[in-house]
CSV table of C-alpha atoms in Angstrom, one decimal:
chain,number,residue,atom,x,y,z
F,1134,MET,CA,118.3,83.9,94.0
F,1135,ILE,CA,114.9,82.2,94.3
F,1136,PRO,CA,112.2,83.9,92.1
F,1137,ARG,CA,109.6,85.9,94.1
F,1138,PRO,CA,106.7,83.5,93.4
F,1139,ALA,CA,108.8,80.6,94.6
F,1140,ARG,CA,109.9,82.5,97.7
F,1141,PHE,CA,106.3,83.2,98.6
F,1142,ALA,CA,105.2,79.6,98.0
F,1143,ALA,CA,108.0,78.5,100.3
F,1144,LEU,CA,106.8,80.9,102.9
F,1145,ILE,CA,103.3,79.6,102.6
F,1146,LEU,CA,104.5,76.0,103.0
F,1147,LEU,CA,106.5,76.8,106.1
F,1148,LEU,CA,103.6,78.7,107.7
F,1149,SER,CA,101.2,75.9,106.8
F,1150,LEU,CA,103.4,73.4,108.5
F,1151,ALA,CA,103.4,75.6,111.6
F,1152,ALA,CA,99.7,76.1,111.6
F,1153,THR,CA,97.5,73.9,113.8
F,1154,VAL,CA,93.8,73.2,113.5
F,1155,LEU,CA,92.0,73.1,116.8
F,1156,ARG,CA,91.6,69.4,117.0
F,1157,ALA,CA,93.5,68.5,120.1
F,1158,ASP,CA,91.7,68.4,123.5
F,1159,PRO,CA,92.9,70.8,124.8
F,1160,PRO,CA,94.5,72.6,121.8
F,1161,PRO,CA,98.3,73.1,122.3
F,1162,TRP,CA,98.0,76.9,122.6
F,1163,LEU,CA,95.1,76.9,125.1
F,1164,GLY,CA,97.5,78.0,127.9
F,1165,GLU,CA,98.1,81.2,126.1
F,1166,PHE,CA,94.6,82.4,127.1
F,1167,PRO,CA,94.1,81.3,130.7
F,1168,GLY,CA,91.2,83.7,131.1
F,1169,GLN,CA,89.2,82.6,128.1
F,1170,ASP,CA,85.7,81.1,128.4
F,1171,TRP,CA,85.9,78.3,125.9
F,1172,GLN,CA,82.4,77.2,126.6
F,1173,SER,CA,80.9,80.4,125.2
F,1174,ALA,CA,81.5,80.2,121.4
F,1175,ALA,CA,79.4,81.6,118.5
F,1176,VAL,CA,81.5,79.6,116.0
F,1177,ASP,CA,82.8,76.1,115.6
F,1178,LEU,CA,86.2,76.1,117.4
F,1179,SER,CA,87.6,73.8,114.7
F,1180,THR,CA,87.5,76.7,112.2
F,1181,ILE,CA,90.0,78.6,114.3
F,1182,ARG,CA,93.6,77.9,113.3
F,1183,SER,CA,97.0,79.0,114.3
F,1184,GLY,CA,98.6,81.3,111.9
F,1185,GLY,CA,102.1,80.5,113.2
F,1186,PRO,CA,102.9,83.4,115.7
F,1187,PRO,CA,101.8,82.9,119.3
F,1188,ARG,CA,99.7,85.3,121.3
F,1189,ASP,CA,101.2,88.8,120.8
F,1190,GLY,CA,103.8,87.4,118.5
F,1191,ILE,CA,102.5,90.2,116.2
F,1192,PRO,CA,102.6,93.1,118.7
F,1193,ALA,CA,99.7,95.5,118.7
F,1194,LEU,CA,100.5,99.1,119.2
F,1195,ASP,CA,99.2,101.1,122.2
F,1196,ALA,CA,98.9,104.9,122.2
F,1197,PRO,CA,101.1,105.4,119.1
F,1198,ARG,CA,103.0,108.6,118.6
F,1199,PHE,CA,102.1,111.0,115.8
F,1200,ILE,CA,104.0,113.7,113.9
F,1201,ASP,CA,102.9,116.4,111.5
F,1202,ALA,CA,102.1,114.9,108.1
F,1203,ALA,CA,103.8,117.9,106.4
F,1204,THR,CA,107.2,117.0,108.0
F,1205,GLU,CA,107.1,113.2,107.2
F,1206,THR,CA,109.7,112.3,104.7
F,1207,ARG,CA,110.1,108.5,105.1
F,1208,ILE,CA,106.7,107.6,103.6
F,1209,ASP,CA,106.3,107.6,99.8
F,1210,GLY,CA,103.3,109.6,98.5
F,1211,ARG,CA,101.9,106.4,96.8
F,1212,GLU,CA,101.9,104.4,100.0
F,1213,PRO,CA,98.5,103.5,101.5
F,1214,VAL,CA,97.4,104.9,104.8
F,1215,LEU,CA,94.2,104.2,106.7
F,1216,THR,CA,92.6,107.6,107.3
F,1217,LEU,CA,90.4,108.6,110.2
F,1218,GLU,CA,88.9,112.1,110.4
F,1219,MET,CA,86.6,112.8,113.3
F,1220,GLY,CA,86.0,115.5,115.9
F,1221,GLY,CA,88.2,118.0,114.0
F,1222,GLU,CA,91.2,115.7,114.0
F,1223,ALA,CA,92.7,114.0,110.9
F,1224,ARG,CA,95.0,111.0,111.4
F,1225,ALA,CA,96.8,108.7,109.0
F,1226,TYR,CA,97.9,105.2,109.9
F,1227,PRO,CA,100.4,104.0,107.4
F,1228,ILE,CA,100.0,100.4,106.2
F,1229,ARG,CA,103.8,100.1,106.3
F,1230,TYR,CA,103.4,99.9,110.1
F,1231,LEU,CA,100.1,98.2,110.4
F,1232,ILE,CA,101.2,95.3,108.1
F,1233,TRP,CA,103.7,94.4,110.9
F,1234,HIS,CA,101.4,95.2,113.9
F,1235,GLU,CA,97.8,94.8,112.6
F,1236,ILE,CA,96.2,96.7,115.5
F,1237,ALA,CA,96.8,100.1,117.0
F,1238,ASN,CA,94.9,101.0,120.2
F,1239,ASP,CA,94.5,104.8,120.0
F,1240,THR,CA,92.2,107.7,121.2
F,1241,VAL,CA,91.0,110.2,118.7
F,1242,ALA,CA,89.0,113.3,119.6
F,1243,GLY,CA,88.3,111.6,123.0
F,1244,VAL,CA,87.0,108.4,121.4
F,1245,PRO,CA,89.0,105.2,122.1
F,1246,VAL,CA,89.5,103.4,118.8
F,1247,ALA,CA,91.1,100.2,117.5
F,1248,VAL,CA,92.7,100.7,114.1
F,1249,THR,CA,93.0,97.2,112.5
F,1250,TYR,CA,94.5,95.7,109.3
F,1251,CYS,CA,94.5,92.1,108.3
F,1252,PRO,CA,97.0,91.6,105.4
F,1253,LEU,CA,95.7,88.2,104.5
F,1254,CYS,CA,92.2,89.6,103.8
F,1255,ASN,CA,93.3,93.2,103.0
F,1256,SER,CA,90.6,94.1,105.6
F,1257,ALA,CA,91.2,97.6,107.1
F,1258,MET,CA,88.7,98.9,109.6
F,1259,VAL,CA,88.5,101.2,112.7
F,1260,PHE,CA,86.3,100.3,115.7
F,1261,ASP,CA,85.1,102.1,118.7
F,1262,ARG,CA,86.7,100.3,121.7
F,1263,ARG,CA,83.9,101.0,124.1
F,1264,LEU,CA,81.5,98.2,125.1
F,1265,ASP,CA,79.0,98.4,127.9
F,1266,GLY,CA,80.6,101.6,129.2
F,1267,LYS,CA,84.1,100.0,129.5
F,1268,VAL,CA,87.1,100.5,127.2
F,1269,LEU,CA,88.7,97.5,125.7
F,1270,SER,CA,92.2,97.2,124.4
F,1271,PHE,CA,93.0,94.6,121.7
F,1272,GLY,CA,95.9,92.3,120.8
F,1273,VAL,CA,96.7,89.9,118.0
F,1274,SER,CA,95.8,86.4,119.1
F,1275,GLY,CA,98.0,84.6,116.5
F,1276,ARG,CA,94.9,82.8,115.4
F,1277,LEU,CA,93.1,82.9,112.0
F,1278,ARG,CA,89.6,82.0,110.9
F,1279,GLN,CA,89.0,81.7,107.2
F,1280,SER,CA,92.4,83.6,106.8
F,1281,ASP,CA,91.1,86.6,108.8
F,1282,MET,CA,92.8,87.8,111.9
F,1283,VAL,CA,91.3,86.8,115.2
F,1284,MET,CA,91.8,89.7,117.7
F,1285,TYR,CA,91.4,89.3,121.5
F,1286,ASP,CA,90.6,91.9,124.1
F,1287,ARG,CA,92.9,92.0,127.0
F,1288,GLN,CA,90.2,92.5,129.6
F,1289,SER,CA,88.3,89.2,129.1
F,1290,GLU,CA,90.5,87.4,126.5
F,1291,SER,CA,87.4,87.1,124.3
F,1292,PHE,CA,88.2,86.4,120.6
F,1293,TRP,CA,86.9,88.8,118.0
F,1294,GLN,CA,86.7,88.3,114.2
F,1295,GLN,CA,88.4,91.3,112.7
F,1296,ALA,CA,86.5,91.3,109.4
F,1297,LEU,CA,83.2,91.4,111.3
F,1298,GLY,CA,84.1,93.4,114.4
F,1299,GLN,CA,82.2,90.6,116.2
F,1300,GLY,CA,83.0,88.5,119.3
F,1301,ILE,CA,83.2,84.8,118.4
F,1302,VAL,CA,84.5,83.1,121.6
F,1303,GLY,CA,84.3,84.0,125.3
F,1304,ARG,CA,82.4,86.5,127.4
F,1305,HIS,CA,81.7,88.8,124.5
F,1306,ALA,CA,80.7,86.1,122.0
F,1307,GLY,CA,78.0,87.4,119.7
F,1308,ARG,CA,78.6,91.1,120.6
F,1309,ASP,CA,79.4,93.7,117.9
F,1310,LEU,CA,81.9,96.6,118.0
F,1311,THR,CA,80.8,99.8,116.3
F,1312,GLN,CA,82.7,100.4,113.1
F,1313,LEU,CA,83.7,104.0,112.4
F,1314,PRO,CA,84.0,105.7,108.9
F,1315,ALA,CA,87.6,105.4,107.8
F,1316,TRP,CA,89.2,104.8,104.4
F,1317,MET,CA,92.3,103.8,102.6
F,1318,GLU,CA,94.1,106.3,100.4
F,1319,ASP,CA,97.6,107.3,99.3
F,1320,PHE,CA,99.6,109.4,101.7
F,1321,ALA,CA,100.0,112.2,99.2
F,1322,THR,CA,96.2,112.6,99.0
F,1323,PHE,CA,95.9,112.6,102.8
F,1324,ARG,CA,98.6,115.3,103.2
F,1325,THR,CA,97.2,117.5,100.5
F,1326,ARG,CA,93.7,117.4,102.0
F,1327,ASN,CA,94.9,117.8,105.5
F,1328,PRO,CA,97.9,120.2,105.6
F,1329,ASP,CA,97.7,120.2,109.4
F,1330,GLY,CA,97.0,116.5,109.7
F,1331,ARG,CA,99.0,114.0,111.7
F,1332,VAL,CA,100.5,110.7,110.7
F,1333,MET,CA,101.5,107.8,113.0
F,1334,ASP,CA,105.2,107.9,113.7
F,1335,GLU,CA,107.5,104.9,113.2
F,1336,PRO,CA,107.1,102.5,116.1
F,1337,ASP,CA,109.9,101.5,118.4
F,1338,TRP,CA,110.2,97.9,117.1
F,1339,ARG,CA,112.9,96.3,114.9
F,1340,ARG,CA,110.9,95.7,111.8
F,1341,ALA,CA,111.6,96.3,108.1
F,1342,TYR,CA,109.1,99.1,107.8
F,1343,GLY,CA,108.4,100.0,104.2
F,1344,ARG,CA,108.9,96.3,103.2
F,1345,ASN,CA,106.1,94.0,102.4
F,1346,PRO,CA,106.5,90.6,104.1
F,1347,TYR,CA,103.8,89.1,101.9
F,1348,ALA,CA,105.4,90.0,98.5
F,1349,GLY,CA,103.2,88.8,95.6
F,1350,TYR,CA,100.4,87.7,97.9
F,1351,ASP,CA,97.6,89.6,96.1
F,1352,SER,CA,98.5,87.8,92.9
F,1353,GLY,CA,98.4,84.3,94.4
F,1354,ARG,CA,95.9,82.3,96.6
F,1355,PRO,CA,94.5,83.0,100.0
F,1356,PHE,CA,96.5,81.6,102.9
F,1357,LEU,CA,94.7,79.1,105.3
F,1358,TYR,CA,91.4,79.6,103.6
F,1359,THR,CA,89.2,76.4,103.3
F,1360,GLY,CA,86.0,77.9,102.0
F,1361,GLU,CA,84.6,78.1,98.5
F,1362,ASP,CA,85.8,80.5,95.9
F,1363,PRO,CA,83.5,83.6,95.3
F,1364,PRO,CA,80.7,83.1,92.7
F,1365,HIS,CA,80.3,84.8,89.3
F,1366,GLY,CA,83.9,83.9,88.3
F,1367,ILE,CA,85.4,86.6,90.6
F,1368,ASP,CA,89.0,86.0,91.5
F,1369,PRO,CA,89.4,85.2,95.2
F,1370,LEU,CA,91.9,88.0,95.6
F,1371,GLU,CA,90.1,90.7,93.7
F,1372,ARG,CA,89.4,93.6,96.0
F,1373,VAL,CA,85.8,94.5,96.7
F,1374,VAL,CA,84.2,97.5,98.4
F,1375,ARG,CA,81.9,96.2,101.1
F,1376,VAL,CA,79.2,98.3,102.6
F,1377,GLY,CA,77.0,96.2,104.9
F,1378,ASN,CA,76.2,93.0,103.1
F,1379,ARG,CA,76.9,94.3,99.6
F,1380,ALA,CA,80.1,94.1,97.6
F,1381,TRP,CA,81.2,96.1,94.6
F,1382,PRO,CA,84.1,94.5,92.7
F,1383,PHE,CA,87.1,96.7,91.9
F,1384,ALA,CA,87.0,95.6,88.3
F,1385,ARG,CA,83.7,97.4,87.9
F,1386,LEU,CA,85.1,100.5,89.7
F,1387,PHE,CA,88.1,100.6,87.4
F,1388,THR,CA,85.8,101.0,84.4
F,1389,ALA,CA,83.1,103.3,85.9
F,1390,GLY,CA,85.2,105.5,88.2
F,1391,GLU,CA,82.1,106.4,90.1
F,1392,ILE,CA,79.0,104.3,91.1
F,1393,ASP,CA,75.8,105.6,92.6
F,1394,GLU,CA,73.3,102.9,93.7
F,1395,ALA,CA,71.7,101.4,96.8
F,1396,GLY,CA,72.0,104.8,98.6
F,1397,VAL,CA,75.8,104.6,98.2
F,1398,THR,CA,78.3,106.7,96.2
F,1399,ILE,CA,81.6,105.0,95.5
F,1400,ARG,CA,84.4,107.0,93.8
F,1401,TRP,CA,87.7,105.4,92.6
F,1402,GLU,CA,90.8,107.3,91.5
F,1403,ALA,CA,94.3,106.1,90.6
F,1404,GLY,CA,97.3,106.8,92.7
F,1405,GLN,CA,97.6,104.3,95.6
F,1406,ALA,CA,100.0,101.4,95.6
F,1407,SER,CA,99.0,98.0,96.7
F,1408,ALA,CA,100.6,97.1,100.0
F,1409,LEU,CA,100.7,93.4,99.1
F,1410,ASP,CA,102.3,93.3,95.7
F,1411,SER,CA,106.0,94.4,95.5
F,1412,ALA,CA,108.6,93.7,98.2
F,1413,ARG,CA,108.7,97.5,98.7
F,1414,ILE,CA,105.3,98.8,99.4
F,1415,ALA,CA,106.0,102.1,97.6
F,1416,GLU,CA,106.7,100.1,94.4
F,1417,GLY,CA,103.4,98.2,94.4
F,1418,ARG,CA,101.1,98.3,91.4
F,1419,ASP,CA,98.4,101.0,91.4
F,1420,VAL,CA,95.1,99.7,92.8
F,1421,GLY,CA,93.7,103.2,93.4
F,1422,ARG,CA,91.9,104.9,96.3
F,1423,VAL,CA,88.3,104.7,97.1
F,1424,ARG,CA,85.9,107.0,99.0
F,1425,VAL,CA,82.5,105.7,100.1
F,1426,GLN,CA,79.7,108.2,101.0
F,1427,ASP,CA,76.0,108.3,101.4
F,1428,GLU,CA,73.6,110.5,99.3
F,1429,ARG,CA,74.3,113.5,101.6
F,1430,GLY,CA,78.1,113.2,101.2
F,1431,ARG,CA,78.8,111.7,104.6
F,1432,ASP,CA,81.5,109.1,104.8
F,1433,LEU,CA,80.2,105.5,105.4
F,1434,PRO,CA,81.8,102.6,107.3
F,1435,HIS,CA,83.0,100.1,104.8
F,1436,ASP,CA,85.9,97.8,104.0
F,1437,LEU,CA,88.1,97.0,101.0
F,1438,LEU,CA,88.7,93.3,101.6
F,1439,PHE,CA,89.4,90.5,99.2
F,1440,ALA,CA,86.5,88.8,97.5
F,1441,PHE,CA,87.1,85.4,99.2
F,1442,ALA,CA,86.7,87.0,102.6
F,1443,PHE,CA,83.5,88.7,101.7
F,1444,HIS,CA,82.1,85.4,100.5
F,1445,ALA,CA,83.3,83.6,103.6
F,1446,PHE,CA,81.8,86.0,106.1
F,1447,TRP,CA,78.7,87.1,104.1
F,1448,PRO,CA,77.8,83.9,102.2
F,1449,GLU,CA,74.4,85.3,101.5
F,1450,GLY,CA,75.8,88.7,100.6
F,1451,ILE,CA,74.7,90.7,97.5
F,1452,TRP,CA,77.2,91.0,94.7
F,1453,MET,CA,76.8,94.4,93.0
F,1454,LEU,CA,77.9,93.4,89.5
F,1455,GLY,CA,75.9,96.0,87.4
F,1456,ASN,CA,74.2,95.2,84.2
């Protein structure tokens, strides 16, 4: 049996061989997006790379089903979920499903939302799908930029950078989606706080749900990342809490437990498994859960991405390292 680090290295090698930089004219996958306006770009197209799968090779979910969280028995209490509480509704989106689908187009309390997760950056965010009075639906393009998922909207085929919620190529280049307050936590905590809450049901796809296809990733190196390592000696795959253009390293949270500064209160507690550690998500090492609120106790939009991704997309960002 090949040791886990070697298996992961082999996987990275195979994916690297399959990945293509946009150097050809036209690029070999251009035909996958016949409605795309390639002349309208807010980024250098050469920075967009193939991650291996084609358009929709990672299938986004549309109008996912939900069941009562109290009746769910397949999901371990330590497993991470992306929680969205709005308009009197509480929904949990298990990472065991999002790690295979990356996007769920849903509607919560009458608001059309895109629930997104990029495993390679650990970036988990929820966006309002409305733009200029129209509702967009999103798919996975199969492309990466600085290791982060590039989404596309099915209406215009514009490309969107998931970590930024920003259009980067096409009709909507330069436009921003509205990020909504949502947070990662363990399923047990969600279920205790929301006894009447709902959890996304298992999708009708043949996937190894509950398994982590990126075993050992958050102890290795970023995949298809060509930028600089983060400053201050911070490990590229250390998790950080990003609020706006500020980032708080998890190492500081582990020690402090709670941080109050810059108008933000960040609380960390043990109990949530990493989705990107063990081959079984439920057995991942404890990375803890985080809640981010303002001075009035209102939940704030934020992200828990890896340090390299923060440095890549906020190169002038502020690192909140404490004293």
